[in-house]
Protein backbone atom coordinates (compact mmCIF):
# COMPACT_ATOMS: atom_id res chain seq x y z
CA UNK A 1 0.00 0.00 0.00
CA UNK A 2 1.29 3.44 -0.93
CA UNK A 3 0.56 6.50 1.17
CA UNK A 4 0.90 9.91 -0.45
CA UNK A 5 0.89 13.13 1.59
CA UNK A 6 1.32 16.70 0.42
CA UNK A 7 4.56 18.33 1.51
CA UNK A 8 2.55 20.79 3.63
CA UNK A 9 1.45 17.99 5.95
CA UNK A 10 4.91 16.49 6.38
CA UNK A 11 7.41 19.24 5.53
CA UNK A 12 9.67 18.57 8.51
CA UNK A 13 9.83 14.87 7.70
CA UNK A 14 10.42 15.55 4.01
CA UNK A 15 13.34 17.88 4.67
CA UNK A 16 14.80 15.56 7.34
CA UNK A 17 14.56 12.61 4.94
CA UNK A 18 16.17 14.66 2.15
CA UNK A 19 19.06 15.73 4.40
CA UNK A 20 19.51 12.19 5.73
CA UNK A 21 19.54 10.67 2.26
CA UNK A 22 22.03 13.22 1.00
CA UNK A 23 24.31 12.53 3.97
CA UNK A 24 24.18 8.80 3.24
CA UNK A 25 25.10 9.43 -0.38
CA UNK A 26 27.66 12.23 -0.03
CA UNK A 27 28.97 11.98 3.52
CA UNK A 28 28.35 13.44 6.91
CA UNK A 29 27.80 17.18 6.98
CA UNK A 30 26.92 17.41 3.30
CA UNK A 31 23.19 16.85 3.75
CA UNK A 32 22.32 20.28 5.12
CA UNK A 33 24.27 22.20 2.47
CA UNK A 34 23.07 20.07 -0.43
CA UNK A 35 19.45 20.20 0.77
CA UNK A 36 19.68 24.01 0.86
CA UNK A 37 21.00 24.03 -2.72
CA UNK A 38 18.26 21.62 -3.82
CA UNK A 39 15.62 23.83 -2.19
CA UNK A 40 17.10 26.90 -3.88
CA UNK A 41 17.08 25.25 -7.32
CA UNK A 42 13.50 23.99 -7.03
CA UNK A 43 12.15 26.65 -4.66
CA UNK A 44 9.04 27.59 -6.61
CA UNK A 45 7.76 24.03 -6.99
CA UNK A 46 8.71 22.94 -3.47
CA UNK A 47 7.09 25.94 -1.79
CA UNK A 48 4.00 25.63 -4.00
CA UNK A 49 3.66 21.97 -3.00
CA UNK A 50 4.21 22.88 0.68
CA UNK A 51 1.44 25.48 0.78
CA UNK A 52 -1.18 25.13 3.49
CA UNK A 53 -3.54 27.81 2.20
CA UNK A 54 -3.82 30.05 -0.80
CA UNK A 55 -5.76 33.05 -2.07
CA UNK A 56 -6.26 34.40 -5.58
CA UNK A 57 -4.89 37.95 -5.98
CA UNK A 58 -5.47 38.69 -9.64
CA UNK A 59 -4.54 37.92 -13.20
CA UNK A 60 -0.90 37.88 -14.27
CA UNK A 61 -0.12 39.39 -17.65
CA UNK A 62 1.90 36.74 -19.44
CA UNK A 63 4.17 37.52 -22.36
CA UNK A 64 2.51 34.71 -24.28
CA UNK A 65 -0.97 35.90 -25.19
CA UNK A 66 -2.43 32.38 -25.36
CA UNK A 67 -1.40 31.54 -21.78
CA UNK A 68 -3.67 32.69 -18.94
CA UNK A 69 -1.91 32.94 -15.59
CA UNK A 70 -2.99 34.07 -12.14
CA UNK A 71 -1.23 35.53 -9.13
CA UNK A 72 -1.84 33.43 -6.03
CA UNK A 73 -0.68 34.28 -2.50
CA UNK A 74 0.10 31.15 -0.51
CA UNK A 75 1.32 30.39 2.98
CA UNK A 76 2.85 27.22 4.32
CA UNK A 77 5.49 25.60 6.50
CA UNK A 78 8.79 24.25 5.19
CA UNK A 79 12.08 23.32 6.85
CA UNK A 80 11.15 24.79 10.22
CA UNK A 81 9.88 28.14 8.93
CA UNK A 82 6.55 29.57 7.87
CA UNK A 83 6.49 31.34 4.52
CA UNK A 84 4.21 33.62 2.51
CA UNK A 85 4.79 33.96 -1.21
CA UNK A 86 3.19 35.23 -4.39
CA UNK A 87 3.13 32.63 -7.14
CA UNK A 88 2.34 32.69 -10.85
CA UNK A 89 -0.02 29.77 -11.50
CA UNK A 90 -1.76 28.44 -14.58
CA UNK A 91 -5.37 27.24 -14.81
CA UNK A 92 -4.31 23.65 -14.05
CA UNK A 93 -2.76 24.66 -10.73
CA UNK A 94 0.86 24.41 -11.86
CA UNK A 95 3.28 27.04 -10.54
CA UNK A 96 5.26 28.83 -13.25
CA UNK A 97 7.21 31.15 -10.99
CA UNK A 98 7.40 32.93 -7.69
CA UNK A 99 7.36 36.72 -7.53
CA UNK A 100 8.34 37.02 -3.86
CA UNK A 101 8.62 34.97 -0.69
CA UNK A 102 9.14 35.89 2.96
CA UNK A 103 9.85 33.51 5.82
CA UNK A 104 8.68 33.80 9.41
CA UNK A 105 9.63 32.12 12.68
CA UNK A 106 6.02 31.85 13.86
CA UNK A 107 2.71 31.04 12.23
CA UNK A 108 1.00 34.11 13.64
CA UNK A 109 3.35 36.50 11.82
CA UNK A 110 2.91 34.51 8.60
CA UNK A 111 -0.88 34.64 8.99
CA UNK A 112 -0.78 38.42 9.40
CA UNK A 113 1.43 38.81 6.33
CA UNK A 114 -0.83 36.44 4.35
CA UNK A 115 -3.89 38.54 5.26
CA UNK A 116 -2.17 41.76 4.14
CA UNK A 117 -0.78 40.48 0.81
CA UNK A 118 -2.47 41.86 -2.28
PDB file of C-alpha atoms in Angstrom:
ATOM      1  CA  UNK A   1       0.000   0.000   0.000  1.00  0.00           C
ATOM      2  CA  UNK A   2       1.294   3.442  -0.934  1.00  0.00           C
ATOM      3  CA  UNK A   3       0.562   6.495   1.170  1.00  0.00           C
ATOM      4  CA  UNK A   4       0.898   9.914  -0.447  1.00  0.00           C
ATOM      5  CA  UNK A   5       0.894  13.130   1.589  1.00  0.00           C
ATOM      6  CA  UNK A   6       1.316  16.702   0.420  1.00  0.00           C
ATOM      7  CA  UNK A   7       4.560  18.328   1.511  1.00  0.00           C
ATOM      8  CA  UNK A   8       2.551  20.793   3.627  1.00  0.00           C
ATOM      9  CA  UNK A   9       1.454  17.985   5.954  1.00  0.00           C
ATOM     10  CA  UNK A  10       4.905  16.488   6.376  1.00  0.00           C
ATOM     11  CA  UNK A  11       7.405  19.244   5.528  1.00  0.00           C
ATOM     12  CA  UNK A  12       9.672  18.574   8.514  1.00  0.00           C
ATOM     13  CA  UNK A  13       9.828  14.866   7.704  1.00  0.00           C
ATOM     14  CA  UNK A  14      10.419  15.553   4.011  1.00  0.00           C
ATOM     15  CA  UNK A  15      13.339  17.884   4.674  1.00  0.00           C
ATOM     16  CA  UNK A  16      14.798  15.564   7.336  1.00  0.00           C
ATOM     17  CA  UNK A  17      14.561  12.609   4.940  1.00  0.00           C
ATOM     18  CA  UNK A  18      16.166  14.659   2.153  1.00  0.00           C
ATOM     19  CA  UNK A  19      19.058  15.726   4.396  1.00  0.00           C
ATOM     20  CA  UNK A  20      19.511  12.194   5.727  1.00  0.00           C
ATOM     21  CA  UNK A  21      19.543  10.674   2.264  1.00  0.00           C
ATOM     22  CA  UNK A  22      22.031  13.221   0.996  1.00  0.00           C
ATOM     23  CA  UNK A  23      24.313  12.527   3.966  1.00  0.00           C
ATOM     24  CA  UNK A  24      24.180   8.798   3.239  1.00  0.00           C
ATOM     25  CA  UNK A  25      25.097   9.429  -0.376  1.00  0.00           C
ATOM     26  CA  UNK A  26      27.659  12.230  -0.030  1.00  0.00           C
ATOM     27  CA  UNK A  27      28.975  11.982   3.519  1.00  0.00           C
ATOM     28  CA  UNK A  28      28.351  13.435   6.910  1.00  0.00           C
ATOM     29  CA  UNK A  29      27.802  17.180   6.977  1.00  0.00           C
ATOM     30  CA  UNK A  30      26.922  17.410   3.296  1.00  0.00           C
ATOM     31  CA  UNK A  31      23.188  16.853   3.747  1.00  0.00           C
ATOM     32  CA  UNK A  32      22.324  20.284   5.117  1.00  0.00           C
ATOM     33  CA  UNK A  33      24.265  22.204   2.469  1.00  0.00           C
ATOM     34  CA  UNK A  34      23.069  20.070  -0.426  1.00  0.00           C
ATOM     35  CA  UNK A  35      19.448  20.201   0.771  1.00  0.00           C
ATOM     36  CA  UNK A  36      19.682  24.009   0.860  1.00  0.00           C
ATOM     37  CA  UNK A  37      20.996  24.033  -2.720  1.00  0.00           C
ATOM     38  CA  UNK A  38      18.261  21.622  -3.819  1.00  0.00           C
ATOM     39  CA  UNK A  39      15.617  23.831  -2.193  1.00  0.00           C
ATOM     40  CA  UNK A  40      17.097  26.900  -3.884  1.00  0.00           C
ATOM     41  CA  UNK A  41      17.078  25.251  -7.322  1.00  0.00           C
ATOM     42  CA  UNK A  42      13.502  23.986  -7.025  1.00  0.00           C
ATOM     43  CA  UNK A  43      12.154  26.649  -4.661  1.00  0.00           C
ATOM     44  CA  UNK A  44       9.037  27.589  -6.612  1.00  0.00           C
ATOM     45  CA  UNK A  45       7.757  24.029  -6.987  1.00  0.00           C
ATOM     46  CA  UNK A  46       8.710  22.941  -3.473  1.00  0.00           C
ATOM     47  CA  UNK A  47       7.093  25.936  -1.789  1.00  0.00           C
ATOM     48  CA  UNK A  48       4.000  25.632  -4.002  1.00  0.00           C
ATOM     49  CA  UNK A  49       3.657  21.972  -3.002  1.00  0.00           C
ATOM     50  CA  UNK A  50       4.211  22.885   0.675  1.00  0.00           C
ATOM     51  CA  UNK A  51       1.436  25.480   0.779  1.00  0.00           C
ATOM     52  CA  UNK A  52      -1.181  25.132   3.493  1.00  0.00           C
ATOM     53  CA  UNK A  53      -3.541  27.806   2.198  1.00  0.00           C
ATOM     54  CA  UNK A  54      -3.818  30.051  -0.800  1.00  0.00           C
ATOM     55  CA  UNK A  55      -5.756  33.049  -2.073  1.00  0.00           C
ATOM     56  CA  UNK A  56      -6.259  34.400  -5.582  1.00  0.00           C
ATOM     57  CA  UNK A  57      -4.887  37.952  -5.978  1.00  0.00           C
ATOM     58  CA  UNK A  58      -5.472  38.690  -9.639  1.00  0.00           C
ATOM     59  CA  UNK A  59      -4.545  37.925 -13.202  1.00  0.00           C
ATOM     60  CA  UNK A  60      -0.901  37.883 -14.273  1.00  0.00           C
ATOM     61  CA  UNK A  61      -0.119  39.391 -17.646  1.00  0.00           C
ATOM     62  CA  UNK A  62       1.904  36.742 -19.442  1.00  0.00           C
ATOM     63  CA  UNK A  63       4.169  37.524 -22.360  1.00  0.00           C
ATOM     64  CA  UNK A  64       2.513  34.707 -24.276  1.00  0.00           C
ATOM     65  CA  UNK A  65      -0.970  35.898 -25.186  1.00  0.00           C
ATOM     66  CA  UNK A  66      -2.429  32.377 -25.356  1.00  0.00           C
ATOM     67  CA  UNK A  67      -1.402  31.543 -21.775  1.00  0.00           C
ATOM     68  CA  UNK A  68      -3.668  32.688 -18.944  1.00  0.00           C
ATOM     69  CA  UNK A  69      -1.912  32.944 -15.591  1.00  0.00           C
ATOM     70  CA  UNK A  70      -2.987  34.074 -12.136  1.00  0.00           C
ATOM     71  CA  UNK A  71      -1.232  35.534  -9.127  1.00  0.00           C
ATOM     72  CA  UNK A  72      -1.839  33.431  -6.028  1.00  0.00           C
ATOM     73  CA  UNK A  73      -0.685  34.276  -2.503  1.00  0.00           C
ATOM     74  CA  UNK A  74       0.104  31.151  -0.514  1.00  0.00           C
ATOM     75  CA  UNK A  75       1.317  30.390   2.984  1.00  0.00           C
ATOM     76  CA  UNK A  76       2.852  27.216   4.319  1.00  0.00           C
ATOM     77  CA  UNK A  77       5.488  25.600   6.498  1.00  0.00           C
ATOM     78  CA  UNK A  78       8.795  24.254   5.194  1.00  0.00           C
ATOM     79  CA  UNK A  79      12.084  23.317   6.849  1.00  0.00           C
ATOM     80  CA  UNK A  80      11.150  24.791  10.224  1.00  0.00           C
ATOM     81  CA  UNK A  81       9.883  28.143   8.928  1.00  0.00           C
ATOM     82  CA  UNK A  82       6.548  29.575   7.874  1.00  0.00           C
ATOM     83  CA  UNK A  83       6.489  31.341   4.518  1.00  0.00           C
ATOM     84  CA  UNK A  84       4.208  33.620   2.510  1.00  0.00           C
ATOM     85  CA  UNK A  85       4.793  33.962  -1.206  1.00  0.00           C
ATOM     86  CA  UNK A  86       3.190  35.226  -4.387  1.00  0.00           C
ATOM     87  CA  UNK A  87       3.128  32.625  -7.142  1.00  0.00           C
ATOM     88  CA  UNK A  88       2.337  32.687 -10.851  1.00  0.00           C
ATOM     89  CA  UNK A  89      -0.019  29.773 -11.498  1.00  0.00           C
ATOM     90  CA  UNK A  90      -1.763  28.436 -14.578  1.00  0.00           C
ATOM     91  CA  UNK A  91      -5.368  27.236 -14.808  1.00  0.00           C
ATOM     92  CA  UNK A  92      -4.313  23.653 -14.048  1.00  0.00           C
ATOM     93  CA  UNK A  93      -2.760  24.664 -10.726  1.00  0.00           C
ATOM     94  CA  UNK A  94       0.862  24.412 -11.856  1.00  0.00           C
ATOM     95  CA  UNK A  95       3.278  27.036 -10.535  1.00  0.00           C
ATOM     96  CA  UNK A  96       5.255  28.834 -13.253  1.00  0.00           C
ATOM     97  CA  UNK A  97       7.211  31.149 -10.990  1.00  0.00           C
ATOM     98  CA  UNK A  98       7.397  32.933  -7.688  1.00  0.00           C
ATOM     99  CA  UNK A  99       7.363  36.725  -7.528  1.00  0.00           C
ATOM    100  CA  UNK A 100       8.337  37.018  -3.861  1.00  0.00           C
ATOM    101  CA  UNK A 101       8.625  34.972  -0.695  1.00  0.00           C
ATOM    102  CA  UNK A 102       9.140  35.890   2.958  1.00  0.00           C
ATOM    103  CA  UNK A 103       9.855  33.509   5.818  1.00  0.00           C
ATOM    104  CA  UNK A 104       8.680  33.798   9.407  1.00  0.00           C
ATOM    105  CA  UNK A 105       9.626  32.120  12.677  1.00  0.00           C
ATOM    106  CA  UNK A 106       6.018  31.848  13.856  1.00  0.00           C
ATOM    107  CA  UNK A 107       2.712  31.038  12.227  1.00  0.00           C
ATOM    108  CA  UNK A 108       0.997  34.112  13.635  1.00  0.00           C
ATOM    109  CA  UNK A 109       3.347  36.503  11.824  1.00  0.00           C
ATOM    110  CA  UNK A 110       2.912  34.511   8.603  1.00  0.00           C
ATOM    111  CA  UNK A 111      -0.884  34.637   8.989  1.00  0.00           C
ATOM    112  CA  UNK A 112      -0.782  38.420   9.401  1.00  0.00           C
ATOM    113  CA  UNK A 113       1.432  38.805   6.327  1.00  0.00           C
ATOM    114  CA  UNK A 114      -0.832  36.444   4.354  1.00  0.00           C
ATOM    115  CA  UNK A 115      -3.888  38.544   5.258  1.00  0.00           C
ATOM    116  CA  UNK A 116      -2.165  41.760   4.137  1.00  0.00           C
ATOM    117  CA  UNK A 117      -0.785  40.475   0.808  1.00  0.00           C
ATOM    118  CA  UNK A 118      -2.472  41.862  -2.280  1.00  0.00           C
TER     119      UNK A 118
END
